[in-house]
Amino acid sequence: MAKLQSSLLFLFLLLLLTPTQQQQKQPQPHEAEHDDPISRFQNYLRINTAHPTPDYASAVSYLRSQAQSIGLEAQTLEFSPNKPLLLLTWRGSDPSLPSILFNSHLDSVPAEPSKWAHPPFSAVRTPDGNIFARGAQDDKCVGMQYLEAIRGLRAKNVRPIRTVHVSYVPDEEIGGFEGAAKFAASEEFRGLNVGFALDEGQASPGEEFRVFYADRSPWHVVITARGTPGHGSRLYDNSAMENLMRSVEIMSRFRESQFDVVKAGRAANSEVVSVNPVYLKAGIPSPTGFVMNMQPSEAEAGFDIRLPPTVDPDLVRKRIAEEWAPAWRNMTYKIHEKGPLRDYLGRPLMTLTDDSNPWWSVFKEAIAAVGGKLAKPEILPSTTDARYLRQLGIPVIGFSPMTNTPILLHDHNEFLKDTVYLKGIEVYESIISTLSSFQDASH
């Protein structure tokens, strides 16, 4: 009897210590997160790389681990302190051919959590398949799609003829001066022998993929007016505020003339010069606000100006000097050019999108192969790191494969639908496979 009781006690303890069959089959959260492309995308989105304190180290570590899991070479470069740049390489069978570069940026713009339906770095996936996160469209999607596409091609035993590089750069959202600009000017970049590159684009609300052959170049212009200070009741010619207001009126008329062209359908928004006032600084401060019975001796305004590559920048400089801030009205100005305007041969920073560019023809072929359609090539209204590559004479296409998707970059509740993300992986598989096997780019 004692022996039987001991046996029963042993079995009871064994049952307590052994997980049930159901428990054994229950996956742990971290195990499920590495099983599929969507989970890996969510993992990347959860890394907070928003300015002013982007967590570059965690992002690079995660991407590097993913790259190494599929057998890609990886190296971390640092052209500025604490601003790492990750470079991945998939060696082609003919390294003498110019390589293909796929570029993406690590950083994101800030988010206001109180304005979001879900925390901006939680990467919540709703029942209808929308993945909410800062960077979901701009542009962590393409950064992960590059990797997933290569993962899929390697699983099919595809071997590229051309070498494929993937770069993840810092600081794009604040100009790229410490990231892509220094990378493009480096010995390491010259050693890559890049013949063609893809960078980010924008979502398309329609059925066609949007594609961009150029960016607009930003100028930050600060205009300062000076004049005689005096009592608020007196009338002066050429007072500081009068001169500044006159300039604002002239610039507003120019802005209106450009906008009229857009409204009439004769040009896209990105094809005209945009002029937008962003701040005004004037007046004499007081403990309760400003002194109301004194006219200030100085007034200042700042403007965000965007120039398409089709516009002669010298003509814009002339307009600023002679009309918007003329010295004879006691005005001065400063132009802060935020990046290059011309390539090394003095040409506008544009990539040809016709049959004279063999890369364009092959790119179109890759899109057609997966049933995709391209919209009319555009100039991007904003600015990307592609300009630093175009400055070297390298053809670059801006492209983010998102159709039937609202444009939400830099917006509250930025999201990307899971089916759109997965379709983008398929598109990049076709692009990488087609471009890397293309041998004749001698034109």
Tab-separated table of C-alpha atoms in Angstrom:
chain	number	residue	atom	x	y	z
A	1	MET	CA	0.000	0.000	0.000
A	2	ALA	CA	2.830	2.407	0.868
A	3	LYS	CA	4.472	1.582	-2.445
A	4	LEU	CA	1.253	2.370	-4.304
A	5	GLN	CA	0.858	5.659	-2.451
A	6	SER	CA	4.440	6.645	-3.329
A	7	SER	CA	3.816	5.889	-6.996
A	8	LEU	CA	0.649	7.969	-7.038
A	9	LEU	CA	2.435	10.856	-5.316
A	10	PHE	CA	5.233	10.697	-7.910
A	11	LEU	CA	2.733	10.785	-10.777
A	12	PHE	CA	0.928	13.736	-9.188
A	13	LEU	CA	4.158	15.699	-8.836
A	14	LEU	CA	5.135	14.844	-12.398
A	15	LEU	CA	1.842	16.241	-13.672
A	16	LEU	CA	2.414	19.448	-11.743
A	17	LEU	CA	5.892	19.928	-13.131
A	18	THR	CA	5.136	18.961	-16.762
A	19	PRO	CA	3.445	21.564	-19.051
A	20	THR	CA	0.235	20.494	-20.688
A	21	GLN	CA	0.226	19.723	-24.381
A	22	GLN	CA	-1.600	22.989	-24.976
A	23	GLN	CA	1.010	24.925	-23.019
A	24	GLN	CA	3.832	23.279	-24.950
A	25	LYS	CA	2.313	24.424	-28.252
A	26	GLN	CA	1.791	28.009	-27.097
A	27	PRO	CA	4.529	30.138	-28.750
A	28	GLN	CA	6.283	32.811	-26.790
A	29	PRO	CA	5.824	36.392	-28.056
A	30	HIS	CA	9.454	36.803	-29.062
A	31	GLU	CA	9.356	33.542	-31.003
A	32	ALA	CA	6.312	34.560	-33.044
A	33	GLU	CA	7.813	37.966	-33.806
A	34	HIS	CA	10.547	36.422	-35.965
A	35	ASP	CA	8.339	34.111	-37.993
A	36	ASP	CA	6.990	36.366	-40.706
A	37	PRO	CA	7.651	39.609	-42.612
A	38	ILE	CA	4.903	41.566	-40.839
A	39	SER	CA	6.282	40.801	-37.376
A	40	ARG	CA	9.780	41.741	-38.443
A	41	PHE	CA	8.429	45.015	-39.844
A	42	GLN	CA	6.648	45.723	-36.548
A	43	ASN	CA	9.855	45.048	-34.621
A	44	TYR	CA	11.693	47.658	-36.673
A	45	LEU	CA	8.888	50.201	-36.282
A	46	ARG	CA	9.000	49.835	-32.500
A	47	ILE	CA	12.537	51.209	-32.376
A	48	ASN	CA	12.184	54.915	-31.664
A	49	THR	CA	14.419	56.655	-34.196
A	50	ALA	CA	12.576	59.991	-34.042
A	51	HIS	CA	14.439	63.236	-33.668
A	52	PRO	CA	15.819	64.852	-31.593
A	53	THR	CA	17.213	61.651	-30.006
A	54	PRO	CA	16.960	58.832	-32.558
A	55	ASP	CA	18.017	55.416	-31.246
A	56	TYR	CA	20.307	54.632	-34.150
A	57	ALA	CA	22.262	51.968	-32.272
A	58	SER	CA	19.230	49.735	-31.709
A	59	ALA	CA	18.009	50.173	-35.284
A	60	VAL	CA	21.400	49.270	-36.755
A	61	SER	CA	21.740	46.299	-34.417
A	62	TYR	CA	18.340	44.945	-35.415
A	63	LEU	CA	18.861	45.423	-39.156
A	64	ARG	CA	22.330	43.934	-38.970
A	65	SER	CA	21.002	40.818	-37.235
A	66	GLN	CA	18.342	40.411	-39.916
A	67	ALA	CA	20.887	40.853	-42.702
A	68	GLN	CA	23.281	38.338	-41.212
A	69	SER	CA	20.466	35.814	-40.790
A	70	ILE	CA	20.123	35.719	-44.587
A	71	GLY	CA	23.848	35.712	-45.295
A	72	LEU	CA	24.492	39.312	-46.297
A	73	GLU	CA	27.775	41.067	-45.615
A	74	ALA	CA	27.356	43.931	-43.151
A	75	GLN	CA	29.531	46.822	-42.100
A	76	THR	CA	28.792	49.835	-39.944
A	77	LEU	CA	30.333	53.122	-41.034
A	78	GLU	CA	30.425	56.325	-38.996
A	79	PHE	CA	31.260	59.579	-40.740
A	80	SER	CA	30.043	61.671	-37.779
A	81	PRO	CA	30.072	60.717	-34.090
A	82	ASN	CA	27.053	58.674	-32.942
A	83	LYS	CA	25.544	58.662	-36.422
A	84	PRO	CA	26.068	55.115	-37.713
A	85	LEU	CA	25.407	54.106	-41.307
A	86	LEU	CA	24.726	50.450	-42.080
A	87	LEU	CA	25.912	49.073	-45.434
A	88	LEU	CA	24.819	45.604	-46.552
A	89	THR	CA	26.203	43.743	-49.546
A	90	TRP	CA	24.981	40.822	-51.645
A	91	ARG	CA	27.866	39.885	-53.909
A	92	GLY	CA	27.151	39.376	-57.591
A	93	SER	CA	28.813	36.854	-59.870
A	94	ASP	CA	30.395	39.630	-61.975
A	95	PRO	CA	31.804	42.311	-59.639
A	96	SER	CA	33.233	44.215	-62.626
A	97	LEU	CA	29.731	45.457	-63.489
A	98	PRO	CA	28.417	48.620	-61.798
A	99	SER	CA	26.432	47.749	-58.678
A	100	ILE	CA	22.853	48.543	-57.638
A	101	LEU	CA	22.193	50.531	-54.453
A	102	PHE	CA	18.951	50.528	-52.460
A	103	ASN	CA	18.905	53.372	-49.955
A	104	SER	CA	16.714	54.019	-46.927
A	105	HIS	CA	16.990	56.309	-43.914
A	106	LEU	CA	16.974	55.230	-40.282
A	107	ASP	CA	15.507	58.358	-38.733
A	108	SER	CA	11.946	59.611	-38.352
A	109	VAL	CA	10.296	62.905	-37.589
A	110	PRO	CA	8.852	63.369	-34.077
A	111	ALA	CA	5.314	62.276	-33.216
A	112	GLU	CA	2.751	63.737	-30.814
A	113	PRO	CA	1.367	60.686	-28.961
A	114	SER	CA	-1.733	62.538	-27.744
A	115	LYS	CA	-2.788	63.086	-31.371
A	116	TRP	CA	-2.546	59.389	-32.308
A	117	ALA	CA	-5.151	56.648	-32.010
A	118	HIS	CA	-2.354	54.241	-30.998
A	119	PRO	CA	1.065	54.961	-29.471
A	120	PRO	CA	3.304	55.987	-32.394
A	121	PHE	CA	6.027	53.432	-31.629
A	122	SER	CA	3.801	50.502	-30.703
A	123	ALA	CA	3.278	49.304	-34.305
A	124	VAL	CA	-0.268	48.233	-33.465
A	125	ARG	CA	-1.857	46.089	-36.169
A	126	THR	CA	-5.615	46.618	-36.196
A	127	PRO	CA	-8.128	43.917	-37.247
A	128	ASP	CA	-8.428	45.519	-40.698
A	129	GLY	CA	-4.663	45.151	-41.228
A	130	ASN	CA	-3.485	48.722	-40.697
A	131	ILE	CA	-0.109	48.977	-38.961
A	132	PHE	CA	0.132	52.287	-37.074
A	133	ALA	CA	3.599	53.682	-36.374
A	134	ARG	CA	5.806	56.669	-37.022
A	135	GLY	CA	7.926	55.665	-40.008
A	136	ALA	CA	5.424	53.139	-41.386
A	137	GLN	CA	5.407	55.043	-44.697
A	138	ASP	CA	8.487	57.252	-44.261
A	139	ASP	CA	10.394	55.113	-44.783
A	140	LYS	CA	10.954	52.049	-42.619
A	141	CYS	CA	8.665	50.144	-44.954
A	142	VAL	CA	11.107	50.182	-47.862
A	143	GLY	CA	14.046	49.560	-45.539
A	144	MET	CA	12.538	46.251	-44.433
A	145	GLN	CA	11.095	45.401	-47.850
A	146	TYR	CA	14.603	45.454	-49.333
A	147	LEU	CA	15.675	42.822	-46.809
A	148	GLU	CA	12.558	40.696	-47.178
A	149	ALA	CA	12.887	40.726	-50.967
A	150	ILE	CA	16.492	39.546	-50.766
A	151	ARG	CA	15.431	36.915	-48.221
A	152	GLY	CA	12.871	35.606	-50.703
A	153	LEU	CA	15.308	35.595	-53.633
A	154	ARG	CA	17.960	33.763	-51.660
A	155	ALA	CA	15.377	31.155	-50.643
A	156	LYS	CA	14.804	30.597	-54.372
A	157	ASN	CA	18.577	30.221	-54.906
A	158	VAL	CA	18.763	33.366	-57.034
A	159	ARG	CA	22.320	34.622	-57.553
A	160	PRO	CA	22.678	38.206	-58.800
A	161	ILE	CA	25.069	39.042	-61.592
A	162	ARG	CA	25.573	42.588	-60.336
A	163	THR	CA	26.427	43.228	-56.725
A	164	VAL	CA	23.508	44.601	-54.689
A	165	HIS	CA	24.098	47.068	-51.838
A	166	VAL	CA	21.566	48.238	-49.260
A	167	SER	CA	22.314	51.353	-47.213
A	168	TYR	CA	20.608	52.651	-44.083
A	169	VAL	CA	21.617	56.244	-43.448
A	170	PRO	CA	21.088	58.637	-40.521
A	171	ASP	CA	19.726	62.172	-40.401
A	172	GLU	CA	17.754	62.298	-43.663
A	173	GLU	CA	14.913	64.098	-41.923
A	174	ILE	CA	17.241	66.948	-40.909
A	175	GLY	CA	19.016	67.323	-44.252
A	176	GLY	CA	21.286	64.305	-44.513
A	177	PHE	CA	24.427	66.405	-44.128
A	178	GLU	CA	25.945	64.040	-41.555
A	179	GLY	CA	24.663	60.937	-43.306
A	180	ALA	CA	24.106	60.471	-47.033
A	181	ALA	CA	26.089	63.592	-47.974
A	182	LYS	CA	29.241	62.350	-46.269
A	183	PHE	CA	28.645	58.794	-47.452
A	184	ALA	CA	28.384	59.897	-51.096
A	185	ALA	CA	31.644	61.869	-50.751
A	186	SER	CA	33.561	59.013	-49.120
A	187	GLU	CA	36.171	56.589	-50.385
A	188	GLU	CA	33.930	53.770	-49.191
A	189	PHE	CA	31.166	54.908	-51.517
A	190	ARG	CA	33.494	55.266	-54.493
A	191	GLY	CA	34.561	51.680	-53.913
A	192	LEU	CA	30.990	50.471	-54.408
A	193	ASN	CA	30.979	51.415	-58.116
A	194	VAL	CA	27.251	52.266	-58.058
A	195	GLY	CA	25.601	52.420	-61.474
A	196	PHE	CA	21.977	52.885	-60.450
A	197	ALA	CA	20.093	53.515	-57.203
A	198	LEU	CA	16.635	53.533	-55.696
A	199	ASP	CA	15.576	55.751	-52.800
A	200	GLU	CA	12.260	56.552	-51.113
A	201	GLY	CA	9.188	57.916	-52.847
A	202	GLN	CA	5.630	58.464	-51.608
A	203	ALA	CA	2.389	56.554	-51.306
A	204	SER	CA	-0.162	56.625	-54.107
A	205	PRO	CA	-3.877	57.058	-53.333
A	206	GLY	CA	-4.644	55.439	-56.690
A	207	GLU	CA	-3.917	52.178	-58.507
A	208	GLU	CA	-0.618	53.265	-60.064
A	209	PHE	CA	2.779	53.379	-58.378
A	210	ARG	CA	4.205	56.880	-58.116
A	211	VAL	CA	7.769	57.317	-59.297
A	212	PHE	CA	10.078	60.332	-58.909
A	213	TYR	CA	12.963	61.423	-61.126
A	214	ALA	CA	13.993	64.531	-59.166
A	215	ASP	CA	13.477	66.423	-55.904
A	216	ARG	CA	12.868	70.066	-55.233
A	217	SER	CA	15.782	71.812	-53.520
A	218	PRO	CA	15.059	73.710	-50.285
A	219	TRP	CA	16.270	77.209	-49.570
A	220	HIS	CA	15.763	78.814	-46.172
A	221	VAL	CA	15.721	82.562	-46.750
A	222	VAL	CA	15.889	85.105	-43.924
A	223	ILE	CA	15.055	88.720	-44.804
A	224	THR	CA	15.879	91.584	-42.431
A	225	ALA	CA	14.528	95.115	-42.746
A	226	ARG	CA	15.892	98.130	-40.874
A	227	GLY	CA	14.521	101.622	-40.402
A	228	THR	CA	14.223	104.594	-38.117
A	229	PRO	CA	12.702	103.812	-34.733
A	230	GLY	CA	10.210	106.227	-33.259
A	231	HIS	CA	6.880	106.910	-31.643
A	232	GLY	CA	4.019	104.683	-32.698
A	233	SER	CA	1.978	107.714	-33.800
A	234	ARG	CA	4.447	109.012	-36.390
A	235	LEU	CA	4.565	108.212	-40.094
A	236	TYR	CA	7.960	107.358	-41.574
A	237	ASP	CA	9.114	106.456	-45.039
A	238	ASN	CA	10.994	103.129	-45.159
A	239	SER	CA	10.408	102.067	-41.573
A	240	ALA	CA	11.508	98.547	-40.752
A	241	MET	CA	8.003	97.116	-40.522
A	242	GLU	CA	6.826	98.972	-43.621
A	243	ASN	CA	9.702	97.626	-45.689
A	244	LEU	CA	9.231	94.085	-44.448
A	245	MET	CA	5.494	94.167	-45.084
A	246	ARG	CA	6.135	95.458	-48.597
A	247	SER	CA	8.459	92.529	-49.244
A	248	VAL	CA	5.943	90.063	-47.881
A	249	GLU	CA	3.303	91.513	-50.214
A	250	ILE	CA	5.588	91.184	-53.252
A	251	MET	CA	6.554	87.630	-52.322
A	252	SER	CA	2.899	86.746	-51.716
A	253	ARG	CA	2.005	87.912	-55.223
A	254	PHE	CA	4.766	85.726	-56.640
A	255	ARG	CA	3.517	82.788	-54.569
A	256	GLU	CA	-0.009	83.402	-55.844
A	257	SER	CA	1.172	83.483	-59.467
A	258	GLN	CA	2.905	80.125	-59.035
A	259	PHE	CA	-0.122	78.649	-57.276
A	260	ASP	CA	-2.417	79.868	-60.061
A	261	VAL	CA	-0.406	77.767	-62.523
A	262	VAL	CA	-0.976	74.716	-60.342
A	263	LYS	CA	-4.692	75.430	-59.877
A	264	ALA	CA	-5.101	75.820	-63.637
A	265	GLY	CA	-3.602	72.381	-64.147
A	266	ARG	CA	-0.656	73.661	-66.174
A	267	ALA	CA	1.916	72.276	-63.713
A	268	ALA	CA	2.132	70.029	-60.687
A	269	ASN	CA	2.822	71.493	-57.269
A	270	SER	CA	6.356	70.109	-57.417
A	271	GLU	CA	7.051	71.814	-60.769
A	272	VAL	CA	6.758	75.393	-59.507
A	273	VAL	CA	8.704	77.476	-56.999
A	274	SER	CA	6.932	77.415	-53.644
A	275	VAL	CA	7.383	80.313	-51.212
A	276	ASN	CA	5.970	79.994	-47.717
A	277	PRO	CA	6.510	82.343	-44.758
A	278	VAL	CA	7.420	80.376	-41.634
A	279	TYR	CA	8.174	82.993	-38.992
A	280	LEU	CA	8.084	86.723	-38.232
A	281	LYS	CA	10.264	88.392	-35.615
A	282	ALA	CA	9.722	92.064	-34.791
A	283	GLY	CA	8.642	94.443	-32.056
A	284	ILE	CA	10.087	95.554	-28.741
A	285	PRO	CA	9.272	93.061	-25.945
A	286	SER	CA	7.669	94.227	-22.701
A	287	PRO	CA	6.727	92.321	-19.517
A	288	THR	CA	3.167	92.005	-20.814
A	289	GLY	CA	3.924	91.354	-24.499
A	290	PHE	CA	5.195	94.137	-26.750
A	291	VAL	CA	5.596	97.903	-26.474
A	292	MET	CA	2.695	99.195	-28.544
A	293	ASN	CA	3.694	102.859	-28.919
A	294	MET	CA	7.173	102.262	-30.383
A	295	GLN	CA	8.096	101.422	-33.948
A	296	PRO	CA	10.989	98.893	-34.028
A	297	SER	CA	14.232	99.616	-35.850
A	298	GLU	CA	14.512	96.037	-37.157
A	299	ALA	CA	12.123	93.336	-38.385
A	300	GLU	CA	12.857	89.863	-39.718
A	301	ALA	CA	10.967	87.115	-41.528
A	302	GLY	CA	11.879	83.602	-42.603
A	303	PHE	CA	10.702	81.778	-45.708
A	304	ASP	CA	10.830	78.169	-46.856
A	305	ILE	CA	11.453	78.208	-50.620
A	306	ARG	CA	11.513	75.062	-52.766
A	307	LEU	CA	13.106	75.110	-56.226
A	308	PRO	CA	12.391	72.477	-58.879
A	309	PRO	CA	15.462	71.452	-60.908
A	310	THR	CA	13.922	73.038	-64.012
A	311	VAL	CA	14.316	76.534	-62.517
A	312	ASP	CA	17.511	78.573	-62.860
A	313	PRO	CA	18.631	79.315	-59.273
A	314	ASP	CA	20.528	82.432	-60.428
A	315	LEU	CA	17.260	83.994	-61.564
A	316	VAL	CA	15.739	83.344	-58.138
A	317	ARG	CA	18.765	84.920	-56.445
A	318	LYS	CA	18.354	87.950	-58.718
A	319	ARG	CA	14.674	88.254	-57.814
A	320	ILE	CA	15.484	88.140	-54.085
A	321	ALA	CA	18.200	90.792	-54.411
A	322	GLU	CA	16.238	93.176	-56.635
A	323	GLU	CA	12.586	92.718	-55.644
A	324	TRP	CA	12.157	90.875	-52.367
A	325	ALA	CA	14.975	92.384	-50.285
A	326	PRO	CA	16.591	95.280	-52.178
A	327	ALA	CA	19.388	97.107	-50.438
A	328	TRP	CA	17.901	100.508	-51.393
A	329	ARG	CA	14.994	99.726	-49.024
A	330	ASN	CA	17.446	99.115	-46.143
A	331	MET	CA	17.069	95.364	-46.468
A	332	THR	CA	19.484	92.463	-46.240
A	333	TYR	CA	18.985	88.738	-46.743
A	334	LYS	CA	20.644	85.382	-46.210
A	335	ILE	CA	20.066	82.293	-48.342
A	336	HIS	CA	20.732	78.955	-46.665
A	337	GLU	CA	20.922	76.428	-49.488
A	338	LYS	CA	20.063	73.058	-47.989
A	339	GLY	CA	21.906	70.809	-50.389
A	340	PRO	CA	23.160	70.693	-53.986
A	341	LEU	CA	21.367	72.210	-56.970
A	342	ARG	CA	23.475	70.846	-59.831
A	343	ASP	CA	25.559	67.751	-60.484
A	344	TYR	CA	29.339	67.665	-60.978
A	345	LEU	CA	28.914	68.690	-64.626
A	346	GLY	CA	26.594	71.589	-63.814
A	347	ARG	CA	23.447	69.779	-64.920
A	348	PRO	CA	20.096	69.854	-63.071
A	349	LEU	CA	19.680	66.998	-60.589
A	350	MET	CA	17.295	64.911	-62.691
A	351	THR	CA	17.211	61.263	-63.763
A	352	LEU	CA	16.044	60.586	-67.313
A	353	THR	CA	12.825	58.576	-67.552
A	354	ASP	CA	12.816	57.638	-71.205
A	355	ASP	CA	14.390	54.958	-73.380
A	356	SER	CA	17.677	56.858	-73.512
A	357	ASN	CA	18.199	55.627	-69.947
A	358	PRO	CA	18.542	51.815	-70.051
A	359	TRP	CA	18.074	51.594	-66.283
A	360	TRP	CA	14.641	53.189	-66.601
A	361	SER	CA	13.604	50.660	-69.219
A	362	VAL	CA	14.684	47.752	-67.015
A	363	PHE	CA	12.945	49.259	-63.978
A	364	LYS	CA	9.676	49.515	-65.947
A	365	GLU	CA	10.100	45.899	-67.047
A	366	ALA	CA	10.433	44.792	-63.408
A	367	ILE	CA	7.229	46.623	-62.416
A	368	ALA	CA	5.278	45.162	-65.341
A	369	ALA	CA	6.472	41.667	-64.426
A	370	VAL	CA	4.405	41.770	-61.215
A	371	GLY	CA	1.368	43.365	-62.829
A	372	GLY	CA	2.143	46.870	-61.644
A	373	LYS	CA	1.550	50.145	-63.450
A	374	LEU	CA	3.582	53.333	-63.135
A	375	ALA	CA	2.056	56.779	-62.990
A	376	LYS	CA	3.611	59.643	-64.937
A	377	PRO	CA	7.088	60.309	-63.478
A	378	GLU	CA	7.113	63.274	-61.096
A	379	ILE	CA	9.358	65.709	-59.307
A	380	LEU	CA	9.084	65.028	-55.573
A	381	PRO	CA	7.620	68.102	-53.829
A	382	SER	CA	10.013	67.673	-50.891
A	383	THR	CA	13.618	66.510	-50.617
A	384	THR	CA	15.387	63.163	-50.134
A	385	ASP	CA	18.936	61.856	-49.922
A	386	ALA	CA	18.727	60.948	-53.617
A	387	ARG	CA	20.094	64.410	-54.448
A	388	TYR	CA	23.536	63.508	-53.087
A	389	LEU	CA	23.748	60.561	-55.479
A	390	ARG	CA	22.365	62.506	-58.429
A	391	GLN	CA	25.037	65.126	-57.718
A	392	LEU	CA	27.590	62.428	-58.625
A	393	GLY	CA	25.812	61.757	-61.917
A	394	ILE	CA	24.246	58.496	-60.680
A	395	PRO	CA	20.696	57.893	-61.957
A	396	VAL	CA	18.317	57.548	-59.001
A	397	ILE	CA	14.607	56.764	-58.921
A	398	GLY	CA	12.459	57.641	-55.916
A	399	PHE	CA	10.026	54.785	-55.332
A	400	SER	CA	7.929	53.433	-52.465
A	401	PRO	CA	5.544	50.671	-53.629
A	402	MET	CA	2.315	51.748	-51.904
A	403	THR	CA	-0.885	51.934	-53.959
A	404	ASN	CA	-4.410	52.699	-52.734
A	405	THR	CA	-2.809	54.294	-49.689
A	406	PRO	CA	-3.371	57.782	-48.231
A	407	ILE	CA	-0.243	59.947	-48.063
A	408	LEU	CA	0.500	60.134	-44.336
A	409	LEU	CA	4.218	60.845	-44.049
A	410	HIS	CA	4.861	63.265	-41.140
A	411	ASP	CA	1.137	63.124	-40.289
A	412	HIS	CA	-0.667	61.936	-37.172
A	413	ASN	CA	-1.763	58.273	-37.289
A	414	GLU	CA	0.713	57.295	-39.985
A	415	PHE	CA	-0.072	53.739	-41.053
A	416	LEU	CA	0.486	51.168	-43.769
A	417	LYS	CA	-1.840	48.285	-44.577
A	418	ASP	CA	-0.280	44.834	-44.198
A	419	THR	CA	-1.381	43.674	-47.662
A	420	VAL	CA	0.219	46.731	-49.249
A	421	TYR	CA	3.446	46.048	-47.360
A	422	LEU	CA	3.521	42.412	-48.502
A	423	LYS	CA	2.829	43.429	-52.106
A	424	GLY	CA	5.770	45.801	-51.885
A	425	ILE	CA	8.057	42.888	-50.998
A	426	GLU	CA	6.925	41.094	-54.145
A	427	VAL	CA	7.591	44.236	-56.182
A	428	TYR	CA	11.098	44.609	-54.796
A	429	GLU	CA	11.853	40.947	-55.476
A	430	SER	CA	11.121	41.649	-59.129
A	431	ILE	CA	13.115	44.900	-59.123
A	432	ILE	CA	16.185	43.441	-57.421
A	433	SER	CA	16.132	40.305	-59.549
A	434	THR	CA	15.672	42.197	-62.833
A	435	LEU	CA	18.154	45.007	-62.170
A	436	SER	CA	20.863	42.752	-60.750
A	437	SER	CA	20.694	40.423	-63.772
A	438	PHE	CA	20.798	43.273	-66.311
A	439	GLN	CA	24.147	43.265	-68.104
A	440	ASP	CA	24.031	45.938	-70.813
A	441	ALA	CA	24.062	49.458	-69.383
A	442	SER	CA	26.662	50.883	-71.712
A	443	HIS	CA	24.535	53.745	-73.073
